[in-house]
Amino acid sequence: MIKIEVDMDLCQHYGQCVFEAPNLFKLNDDDKLEYHAEADDSELENVEAAVDVCPMQAIRIVE
Ligand code: SF4
């Protein structure tokens, strides 16, 4: 199990993470980011890609 944290003070809701890990990140109807704080290990590569691509470096893998 992967735990994910997004610093919502940093997040600008650009949505790049949504393209990398669409199972975990999405923009809601108000164009605000929503995400799953826990993900299956099979998502690790996608989450790492989302961490790398986030222009605000707002995403962290906690454990
Ligand atoms: S890529 Fe980063 S700044 Fe953009 S929505 Fe995702 S967490 Fe927020």
Short mmCIF file of N, CA, C and O and ligand atoms in Angstrom, two decimals:
data_model
loop_
_atom_site.label_atom_id
_atom_site.label_comp_id
_atom_site.label_asym_id
_atom_site.label_seq_id
_atom_site.Cartn_x
_atom_site.Cartn_y
_atom_site.Cartn_z
N MET A 1 0.85 -1.21 0.00
CA MET A 1 0.00 0.00 0.00
C MET A 1 0.88 1.25 0.00
O MET A 1 1.84 1.35 0.75
N ILE A 2 0.55 2.17 -0.87
CA ILE A 2 1.28 3.44 -0.95
C ILE A 2 0.41 4.52 -0.31
O ILE A 2 -0.81 4.54 -0.53
N LYS A 3 1.04 5.40 0.45
CA LYS A 3 0.29 6.54 0.98
C LYS A 3 0.76 7.81 0.31
O LYS A 3 1.97 8.05 0.19
N ILE A 4 -0.20 8.60 -0.09
CA ILE A 4 0.08 9.79 -0.89
C ILE A 4 -0.43 11.02 -0.15
O ILE A 4 -1.48 10.97 0.49
N GLU A 5 0.37 12.07 -0.25
CA GLU A 5 -0.06 13.33 0.36
C GLU A 5 0.13 14.44 -0.67
O GLU A 5 1.17 14.52 -1.32
N VAL A 6 -0.87 15.26 -0.83
CA VAL A 6 -0.73 16.44 -1.69
C VAL A 6 -0.87 17.68 -0.82
O VAL A 6 -1.83 17.79 -0.05
N ASP A 7 0.11 18.54 -0.93
CA ASP A 7 0.04 19.81 -0.20
C ASP A 7 -0.91 20.74 -0.95
O ASP A 7 -0.56 21.31 -2.00
N MET A 8 -2.12 20.86 -0.45
CA MET A 8 -3.14 21.62 -1.17
C MET A 8 -2.86 23.11 -1.14
O MET A 8 -3.47 23.87 -1.90
N ASP A 9 -1.93 23.56 -0.27
CA ASP A 9 -1.53 24.97 -0.32
C ASP A 9 -0.64 25.23 -1.54
O ASP A 9 -0.59 26.34 -2.05
N LEU A 10 0.08 24.18 -1.97
CA LEU A 10 0.96 24.32 -3.13
C LEU A 10 0.22 24.02 -4.43
O LEU A 10 0.49 24.61 -5.46
N CYS A 11 -0.68 23.05 -4.38
CA CYS A 11 -1.34 22.57 -5.60
C CYS A 11 -2.08 23.70 -6.30
O CYS A 11 -2.85 24.43 -5.68
N GLN A 12 -1.80 23.82 -7.59
CA GLN A 12 -2.47 24.85 -8.40
C GLN A 12 -3.53 24.24 -9.32
O GLN A 12 -4.02 24.90 -10.23
N HIS A 13 -3.81 22.96 -9.10
CA HIS A 13 -4.90 22.29 -9.83
C HIS A 13 -4.65 22.27 -11.34
O HIS A 13 -5.58 22.40 -12.12
N TYR A 14 -3.38 22.15 -11.72
CA TYR A 14 -3.06 22.09 -13.14
C TYR A 14 -3.51 20.77 -13.76
O TYR A 14 -3.80 20.70 -14.93
N GLY A 15 -3.45 19.73 -12.96
CA GLY A 15 -3.97 18.45 -13.42
C GLY A 15 -2.99 17.54 -14.13
O GLY A 15 -3.37 16.51 -14.65
N GLN A 16 -1.70 17.89 -14.15
CA GLN A 16 -0.73 16.98 -14.80
C GLN A 16 -0.74 15.61 -14.14
O GLN A 16 -0.57 14.60 -14.81
N CYS A 17 -0.90 15.59 -12.84
CA CYS A 17 -0.90 14.32 -12.12
C CYS A 17 -2.06 13.43 -12.59
O CYS A 17 -1.96 12.20 -12.57
N VAL A 18 -3.13 14.05 -13.03
CA VAL A 18 -4.30 13.29 -13.47
C VAL A 18 -3.95 12.44 -14.70
O VAL A 18 -4.42 11.31 -14.84
N PHE A 19 -3.10 12.99 -15.56
CA PHE A 19 -2.71 12.24 -16.76
C PHE A 19 -1.81 11.07 -16.41
O PHE A 19 -1.85 10.03 -17.05
N GLU A 20 -0.98 11.24 -15.37
CA GLU A 20 -0.02 10.19 -15.01
C GLU A 20 -0.68 9.08 -14.19
O GLU A 20 -0.31 7.92 -14.31
N ALA A 21 -1.61 9.43 -13.34
CA ALA A 21 -2.24 8.43 -12.45
C ALA A 21 -3.74 8.70 -12.36
O ALA A 21 -4.25 9.12 -11.33
N PRO A 22 -4.44 8.44 -13.46
CA PRO A 22 -5.87 8.79 -13.51
C PRO A 22 -6.73 7.99 -12.54
O PRO A 22 -7.85 8.42 -12.23
N ASN A 23 -6.21 6.87 -12.05
CA ASN A 23 -6.99 6.12 -11.06
C ASN A 23 -6.98 6.80 -9.69
O ASN A 23 -7.82 6.49 -8.84
N LEU A 24 -6.03 7.69 -9.49
CA LEU A 24 -5.83 8.25 -8.15
C LEU A 24 -6.12 9.74 -8.05
O LEU A 24 -6.47 10.23 -6.98
N PHE A 25 -5.91 10.42 -9.16
CA PHE A 25 -6.09 11.88 -9.13
C PHE A 25 -7.17 12.26 -10.12
O PHE A 25 -7.24 11.72 -11.22
N LYS A 26 -7.99 13.21 -9.73
CA LYS A 26 -8.93 13.76 -10.71
C LYS A 26 -9.25 15.21 -10.35
O LYS A 26 -9.09 15.64 -9.20
N LEU A 27 -9.68 15.93 -11.36
CA LEU A 27 -10.17 17.28 -11.13
C LEU A 27 -11.69 17.19 -11.02
O LEU A 27 -12.35 16.60 -11.87
N ASN A 28 -12.23 17.76 -9.98
CA ASN A 28 -13.69 17.68 -9.80
C ASN A 28 -14.40 18.75 -10.64
O ASN A 28 -13.77 19.46 -11.43
N ASP A 29 -15.69 18.84 -10.47
CA ASP A 29 -16.48 19.74 -11.30
C ASP A 29 -16.08 21.20 -11.14
O ASP A 29 -16.35 22.03 -12.01
N ASP A 30 -15.44 21.51 -10.00
CA ASP A 30 -14.95 22.88 -9.79
C ASP A 30 -13.51 23.04 -10.23
O ASP A 30 -12.85 24.03 -9.89
N ASP A 31 -12.98 22.02 -10.95
CA ASP A 31 -11.58 22.02 -11.38
C ASP A 31 -10.61 22.04 -10.22
O ASP A 31 -9.50 22.55 -10.32
N LYS A 32 -11.03 21.47 -9.09
CA LYS A 32 -10.13 21.31 -7.95
C LYS A 32 -9.66 19.86 -7.90
O LYS A 32 -10.41 18.94 -8.25
N LEU A 33 -8.43 19.69 -7.44
CA LEU A 33 -7.88 18.34 -7.37
C LEU A 33 -8.53 17.53 -6.26
O LEU A 33 -8.69 18.01 -5.14
N GLU A 34 -8.90 16.31 -6.59
CA GLU A 34 -9.28 15.31 -5.59
C GLU A 34 -8.37 14.11 -5.80
O GLU A 34 -8.01 13.79 -6.92
N TYR A 35 -7.99 13.45 -4.70
CA TYR A 35 -7.08 12.32 -4.86
C TYR A 35 -7.33 11.28 -3.78
O TYR A 35 -7.92 11.57 -2.73
N HIS A 36 -6.88 10.07 -4.08
CA HIS A 36 -6.93 8.99 -3.11
C HIS A 36 -5.65 9.03 -2.29
O HIS A 36 -4.56 9.04 -2.84
N ALA A 37 -5.77 9.03 -0.98
CA ALA A 37 -4.59 9.11 -0.12
C ALA A 37 -3.90 7.75 0.00
O ALA A 37 -2.75 7.67 0.43
N GLU A 38 -4.58 6.67 -0.40
CA GLU A 38 -3.98 5.34 -0.35
C GLU A 38 -4.14 4.69 -1.71
O GLU A 38 -5.20 4.80 -2.33
N ALA A 39 -3.09 4.01 -2.12
CA ALA A 39 -3.14 3.36 -3.42
C ALA A 39 -2.47 2.00 -3.36
O ALA A 39 -1.57 1.77 -2.52
N ASP A 40 -2.88 1.13 -4.23
CA ASP A 40 -2.27 -0.19 -4.34
C ASP A 40 -0.83 -0.06 -4.85
O ASP A 40 -0.50 0.87 -5.59
N ASP A 41 0.02 -1.00 -4.44
CA ASP A 41 1.42 -0.97 -4.88
C ASP A 41 1.56 -0.96 -6.40
O ASP A 41 2.54 -0.44 -6.93
N SER A 42 0.58 -1.52 -7.08
CA SER A 42 0.64 -1.57 -8.54
C SER A 42 0.59 -0.17 -9.16
O SER A 42 0.91 0.00 -10.33
N GLU A 43 0.24 0.82 -8.36
CA GLU A 43 0.16 2.20 -8.86
C GLU A 43 1.47 2.97 -8.67
O GLU A 43 1.56 4.15 -9.04
N LEU A 44 2.48 2.29 -8.09
CA LEU A 44 3.69 3.01 -7.68
C LEU A 44 4.33 3.79 -8.83
O LEU A 44 4.67 4.96 -8.69
N GLU A 45 4.48 3.13 -9.99
CA GLU A 45 5.11 3.82 -11.12
C GLU A 45 4.33 5.05 -11.52
O GLU A 45 4.90 6.10 -11.84
N ASN A 46 3.00 4.94 -11.52
CA ASN A 46 2.16 6.07 -11.91
C ASN A 46 2.28 7.20 -10.90
O ASN A 46 2.34 8.37 -11.27
N VAL A 47 2.31 6.83 -9.61
CA VAL A 47 2.41 7.86 -8.58
C VAL A 47 3.77 8.56 -8.68
O VAL A 47 3.87 9.79 -8.59
N GLU A 48 4.83 7.77 -8.91
CA GLU A 48 6.15 8.38 -9.05
C GLU A 48 6.19 9.33 -10.24
O GLU A 48 6.81 10.39 -10.18
N ALA A 49 5.52 8.93 -11.31
CA ALA A 49 5.46 9.80 -12.50
C ALA A 49 4.71 11.09 -12.16
O ALA A 49 5.09 12.17 -12.59
N ALA A 50 3.64 10.96 -11.37
CA ALA A 50 2.87 12.15 -10.97
C ALA A 50 3.72 13.06 -10.10
O ALA A 50 3.70 14.29 -10.27
N VAL A 51 4.49 12.47 -9.18
CA VAL A 51 5.39 13.27 -8.33
C VAL A 51 6.37 14.05 -9.21
O VAL A 51 6.59 15.25 -9.02
N ASP A 52 6.93 13.35 -10.21
CA ASP A 52 7.94 13.98 -11.08
C ASP A 52 7.34 15.11 -11.91
O ASP A 52 8.00 16.11 -12.19
N VAL A 53 6.10 14.93 -12.34
CA VAL A 53 5.54 15.85 -13.32
C VAL A 53 4.88 17.06 -12.66
O VAL A 53 4.68 18.09 -13.31
N CYS A 54 4.58 16.97 -11.38
CA CYS A 54 3.86 18.07 -10.71
C CYS A 54 4.74 19.33 -10.70
O CYS A 54 5.82 19.32 -10.12
N PRO A 55 4.29 20.39 -11.34
CA PRO A 55 5.11 21.61 -11.43
C PRO A 55 5.29 22.30 -10.08
O PRO A 55 6.21 23.10 -9.91
N MET A 56 4.44 22.00 -9.13
CA MET A 56 4.52 22.64 -7.82
C MET A 56 5.22 21.75 -6.79
O MET A 56 5.37 22.13 -5.63
N GLN A 57 5.64 20.57 -7.20
CA GLN A 57 6.22 19.58 -6.29
C GLN A 57 5.35 19.42 -5.05
O GLN A 57 5.84 19.40 -3.91
N ALA A 58 4.06 19.29 -5.30
CA ALA A 58 3.09 19.24 -4.21
C ALA A 58 2.79 17.81 -3.74
O ALA A 58 2.20 17.63 -2.69
N ILE A 59 3.19 16.82 -4.55
CA ILE A 59 2.82 15.43 -4.24
C ILE A 59 3.99 14.73 -3.54
O ILE A 59 5.14 14.85 -3.96
N ARG A 60 3.65 14.01 -2.50
CA ARG A 60 4.65 13.26 -1.74
C ARG A 60 4.16 11.84 -1.55
O ARG A 60 2.98 11.62 -1.27
N ILE A 61 5.07 10.89 -1.67
CA ILE A 61 4.77 9.52 -1.27
C ILE A 61 5.21 9.40 0.18
O ILE A 61 6.39 9.58 0.49
N VAL A 62 4.26 9.15 1.08
CA VAL A 62 4.56 9.19 2.51
C VAL A 62 5.23 7.89 2.95
O VAL A 62 6.13 7.90 3.77
N GLU A 63 4.74 6.77 2.43
CA GLU A 63 5.37 5.48 2.76
C GLU A 63 5.00 4.44 1.73
O GLU A 63 4.11 4.67 0.92
S1 SF4 B 1 0.14 18.16 -10.85
FE1 SF4 B 1 0.53 19.04 -8.84
S2 SF4 B 1 -0.23 21.13 -8.97
FE2 SF4 B 1 -1.15 19.96 -10.63
S3 SF4 B 1 -3.09 19.20 -9.86
FE3 SF4 B 1 -1.57 17.62 -9.52
S4 SF4 B 1 -0.82 18.00 -7.44
FE4 SF4 B 1 -1.85 19.85 -8.11
#
